Amino acid sequence: MSNSYDRYLGMHRKITRRDFMNGAAMAIGATWLPSFSMGNSPAAQEPQNETGYYPSTRTGMRGSHPGSFEVAHSLRDGTFWDSAGEPADTGESYDLVIVGAGISGLSAAYFFREQAGKSARVLLLENTDDFGGHAKRNEFHLGGRLQLMNGGTVSIDSPTPYSPVADGLLKKLGVDPPQFEEKYSDNKLYRSLGLRSAVFFDKETFGEDRLVLSPGRDWDEDDARHQNAWKAFLEKTPLSPQVQRDILRIQTSKIDFMPGLPSTEKKARLSKISYRDFLINVVKADPGVIPFYQRRTEGEWGVGIDAEPALDCWAEGLPGFDGMGLEPGAAPHMSYSAAGYANGGSYDFHFPDGNASIARLLVRELIPDAIGGHAAEDIVTAQVDYNHLDRQAAPIRLRLNSTVVRVQNVGPPNSAKEVQIAYASGSKVFSVRAKGCVLACWNMMIPYLCPDLPDAQKEALHYLVKVPLVYTSVGIKKWTAFQKLGIHNASAPGCYWSGVGLNSAMKMGTYRTPTSPDDPILIHLGRTPCKPGLPAREQHKIGRYELLATPFEVFERNIRDQLARILKNGGFDPARDIEAITVNRWPHGYGYEYNPLFDPDWPEDQRPNVIGRKRFGRITIANTDSAATAYTDAAIDQAYRAVNELKES
Ligand SMILES: Cc1cc2nc3c(=O)[nH]c(=O)nc-3n(C[C@H](O)[C@H](O)[C@H](O)COP(=O)(O)OP(=O)(O)OC[C@H]3O[C@@H](n4cnc5c(N)ncnc54)[C@H](O)[C@@H]3O)c2cc1C
């Protein structure tokens, strides 16, 4: 990149963005570790008690932010205890300690208190600087006005209907997804301004930069209009005539590509080939169609169409199956998500900051002094008083910036009555005791916390590789460029960021997203790093490394470059118009779902997530990994199970 192009992009501009420590430096892990010493009183030194502590307004590198993961990585590398020494006993004793304050950890605290009573003493320990885990709030004040976006978990939406437990918790928190969707999502705003979706073809992949409005969806069941809309769209793209013809066939034809077979046999065959192979070998499309479709599955599973079964893609609504006569409903050998969605799915609603509002509602229930307000609606604008989260007199305490490094039953697991938990905070290591411990963190971390676990369980916990993702929130001064181009989002099948879109329009309580294109707004960009051609878990590992090794500057340059190119004809000026950037990096993102192309079809009780989540003395395991999927209802259900297993032991 030349210096003059960097200047045009605005890389020199002072905006709210860069952390001084970037991802590349942090990826090495142990290099930044403080030298650990014995601690005295933890609460006195907690950063969360400092005046002005408000992590949701922090910009720059968020998600797995610098300072949050180095301890865990040195534990993994076997170097942590070299410099740490034995933990200092805080003298604190709890009924329950929970590791991880994501939705699963917070739900575990809620369920435990419900069963044990209001005086039950619970401590939540969380390694990052905020609660919520993936349910992360990105809070901006653009032009003096509050604007919110999800930094991770977005929607109350799941492949299967919410269970009575998960649904019951939402109800107790005052959340009614169908009613909220009806009342608070402003789905008509962008349409009323004449804005549509578009596709951006980039010159590196497609030969030239070109933005083309999508065909839209207003053909109803009219086949001719459907075909005409797609034909008109394709003619405007830089794709070759043959590729255009094949995409038209895939999108609009009613051809049975497996004639003469019953639906069950077709489904069985489609479950064993990738969608890429389906397009090339069954549909016999020109390989030139692949770049147009390759990334369609990344948002759901973290890999492209090379690593997703064609049958799962059918359930997700990808094209090419209209003439194949597939019976509706799930079939054997489908992923959890695809099988669920084939059967109908659940609600679909999101708060302005995504499921961070659920995390905040849970914290308000557990520690009322920390967040004011009474209704699910007012949680959106409520302020958190972080220095109330960890008060000595409160029955429930939440301690941030605290990485748990060891969890041990006191005595043999079968007869233990207590657990000792050690955690690192700042440059110190502390220990606390509890009658039980719920690990609501990530599966692959657990063998390092509990090295005494049986080997088979440790192996099972290591099997699931979380899906890496990055969600970026960018504040811009105005969105007149979007208006001039007539778009509210653009997918970018060949670019660094696979898509760019204006924040969803919402009005909830006193909160309102902007309605005038002359006002500042937030935009979302997403990327799923992966390595097409490899098995899914290998792709996730490579993607995770890529995320940890990417400096903020690289994310930023790609944001500026891509926005400049997509919005060029709308008059967007990246140096002038970009006000703030938050990169939410999730090297350990979605919980892994078994993939029928690569994973054995184990009986239920032999699945790694089932073996991995077994109770170990007074220690139980929650988190979505233990359900082998990545949804908020699963995080809640697993918390409920983990709390009940403690009661039963
Ligand atoms: C980008 C993204 C988008 C998503 N979108 C959706 C969506 O729209 N809808 C949906 O239902 N789900 C979504 N998910 C899935 C999401 O993972 C779950 O919904 C849910 O939020 C997971 O909650 P959890 O508590 O199980 O895990 P997490 O949210 O991962 O919480 C675990 C917590 O444990 C902490 N931790 C780990 N190790 C330690 C340690 N040693 N000591 C202390 N703390 C530790 C972690 O930092 C983390 O805060 C999304 C996930 C991502 C990453």
Tab-separated table of C-alpha atoms and ligand atoms in Angstrom, residues 99-105 125-128 132-135 152-155 157 355 402-404 440-442 445 449 469 471 586 589-590 623-624 630-632 635, ligand 1:
chain	number	residue	atom	x	y	z
A	99	VAL	CA	-15.781	-19.475	35.864
A	100	GLY	CA	-16.854	-17.215	32.991
A	101	ALA	CA	-19.487	-14.461	33.049
A	102	GLY	CA	-21.018	-15.039	29.619
A	103	ILE	CA	-24.716	-15.841	29.272
A	104	SER	CA	-24.086	-19.380	30.523
A	105	GLY	CA	-22.204	-18.260	33.650
A	125	LEU	CA	-14.761	-14.803	37.760
A	126	GLU	CA	-14.274	-13.450	34.244
A	127	ASN	CA	-11.016	-12.971	32.374
A	128	THR	CA	-12.092	-10.087	30.097
A	132	GLY	CA	-21.463	-10.992	28.791
A	133	GLY	CA	-18.792	-13.079	27.025
A	134	HIS	CA	-19.702	-13.195	23.327
A	135	ALA	CA	-22.782	-11.126	24.193
A	152	GLY	CA	-20.766	-10.593	19.167
A	153	THR	CA	-23.961	-12.541	19.930
A	154	VAL	CA	-26.797	-10.820	18.107
A	155	SER	CA	-30.155	-12.509	18.097
A	157	ASP	CA	-32.800	-16.924	17.393
A	355	ASN	CA	-27.860	-10.361	23.503
A	402	SER	CA	-9.609	-12.340	36.548
A	403	THR	CA	-8.422	-15.420	34.648
A	404	VAL	CA	-9.020	-18.687	36.466
A	440	ALA	CA	-18.963	-21.804	32.205
A	441	CYS	CA	-15.835	-21.090	30.181
A	442	TRP	CA	-14.625	-22.850	27.031
A	445	MET	CA	-9.470	-24.400	28.479
A	449	LEU	CA	-7.666	-25.734	34.686
A	469	LEU	CA	-14.965	-14.686	13.711
A	471	TYR	CA	-17.408	-8.450	13.974
A	586	TRP	CA	-13.299	-13.744	18.523
A	589	GLY	CA	-16.128	-17.780	18.744
A	590	TYR	CA	-19.114	-20.040	18.019
A	623	ASN	CA	-21.210	-23.245	28.214
A	624	THR	CA	-22.423	-23.857	24.664
A	630	ALA	CA	-23.527	-21.978	19.505
A	631	TYR	CA	-26.802	-20.497	20.636
A	632	THR	CA	-27.976	-18.494	23.603
A	635	ALA	CA	-25.896	-21.546	26.934
B	1	LIG	C1	-19.603	-13.232	16.776
B	1	LIG	C2	-20.629	-14.135	17.414
B	1	LIG	C3	-21.979	-14.005	17.070
B	1	LIG	C4	-22.936	-14.825	17.667
B	1	LIG	N1	-24.258	-14.653	17.347
B	1	LIG	C5	-25.194	-15.366	17.998
B	1	LIG	C6	-26.579	-15.098	17.797
B	1	LIG	O1	-26.957	-14.214	17.028
B	1	LIG	N2	-27.492	-15.821	18.495
B	1	LIG	C7	-27.113	-16.787	19.380
B	1	LIG	O2	-27.990	-17.400	20.000
B	1	LIG	N3	-25.809	-17.071	19.576
B	1	LIG	C8	-24.847	-16.382	18.923
B	1	LIG	N4	-23.520	-16.631	19.164
B	1	LIG	C9	-23.138	-17.775	20.010
B	1	LIG	C10	-22.755	-17.417	21.447
B	1	LIG	O3	-21.545	-18.068	21.657
B	1	LIG	C11	-23.822	-17.895	22.438
B	1	LIG	O4	-25.093	-17.440	22.096
B	1	LIG	C12	-23.594	-17.441	23.874
B	1	LIG	O5	-23.456	-16.043	23.956
B	1	LIG	C13	-22.441	-18.170	24.494
B	1	LIG	O6	-22.466	-17.944	25.877
B	1	LIG	P1	-21.505	-18.745	26.847
B	1	LIG	O7	-21.636	-18.161	28.192
B	1	LIG	O8	-21.758	-20.194	26.671
B	1	LIG	O9	-20.032	-18.479	26.280
B	1	LIG	P2	-19.158	-17.094	26.211
B	1	LIG	O10	-20.045	-16.022	25.827
B	1	LIG	O11	-18.021	-17.470	25.383
B	1	LIG	O12	-18.760	-16.912	27.727
B	1	LIG	C14	-17.705	-17.637	28.343
B	1	LIG	C15	-16.906	-16.661	29.164
B	1	LIG	O13	-15.896	-17.358	29.877
B	1	LIG	C16	-14.746	-16.541	29.907
B	1	LIG	N5	-13.593	-17.385	30.233
B	1	LIG	C17	-12.958	-18.296	29.458
B	1	LIG	N6	-11.938	-18.846	30.134
B	1	LIG	C18	-11.913	-18.267	31.357
B	1	LIG	C19	-11.064	-18.400	32.492
B	1	LIG	N7	-10.069	-19.284	32.530
B	1	LIG	N8	-11.302	-17.608	33.573
B	1	LIG	C20	-12.330	-16.717	33.581
B	1	LIG	N9	-13.166	-16.573	32.528
B	1	LIG	C21	-12.963	-17.336	31.437
B	1	LIG	C22	-14.716	-15.963	28.499
B	1	LIG	O14	-13.929	-14.821	28.368
B	1	LIG	C23	-16.185	-15.641	28.295
B	1	LIG	O15	-16.485	-14.341	28.721
B	1	LIG	C24	-22.534	-15.818	18.594
B	1	LIG	C25	-21.172	-15.953	18.930
B	1	LIG	C26	-20.236	-15.123	18.357
B	1	LIG	C27	-18.777	-15.276	18.733
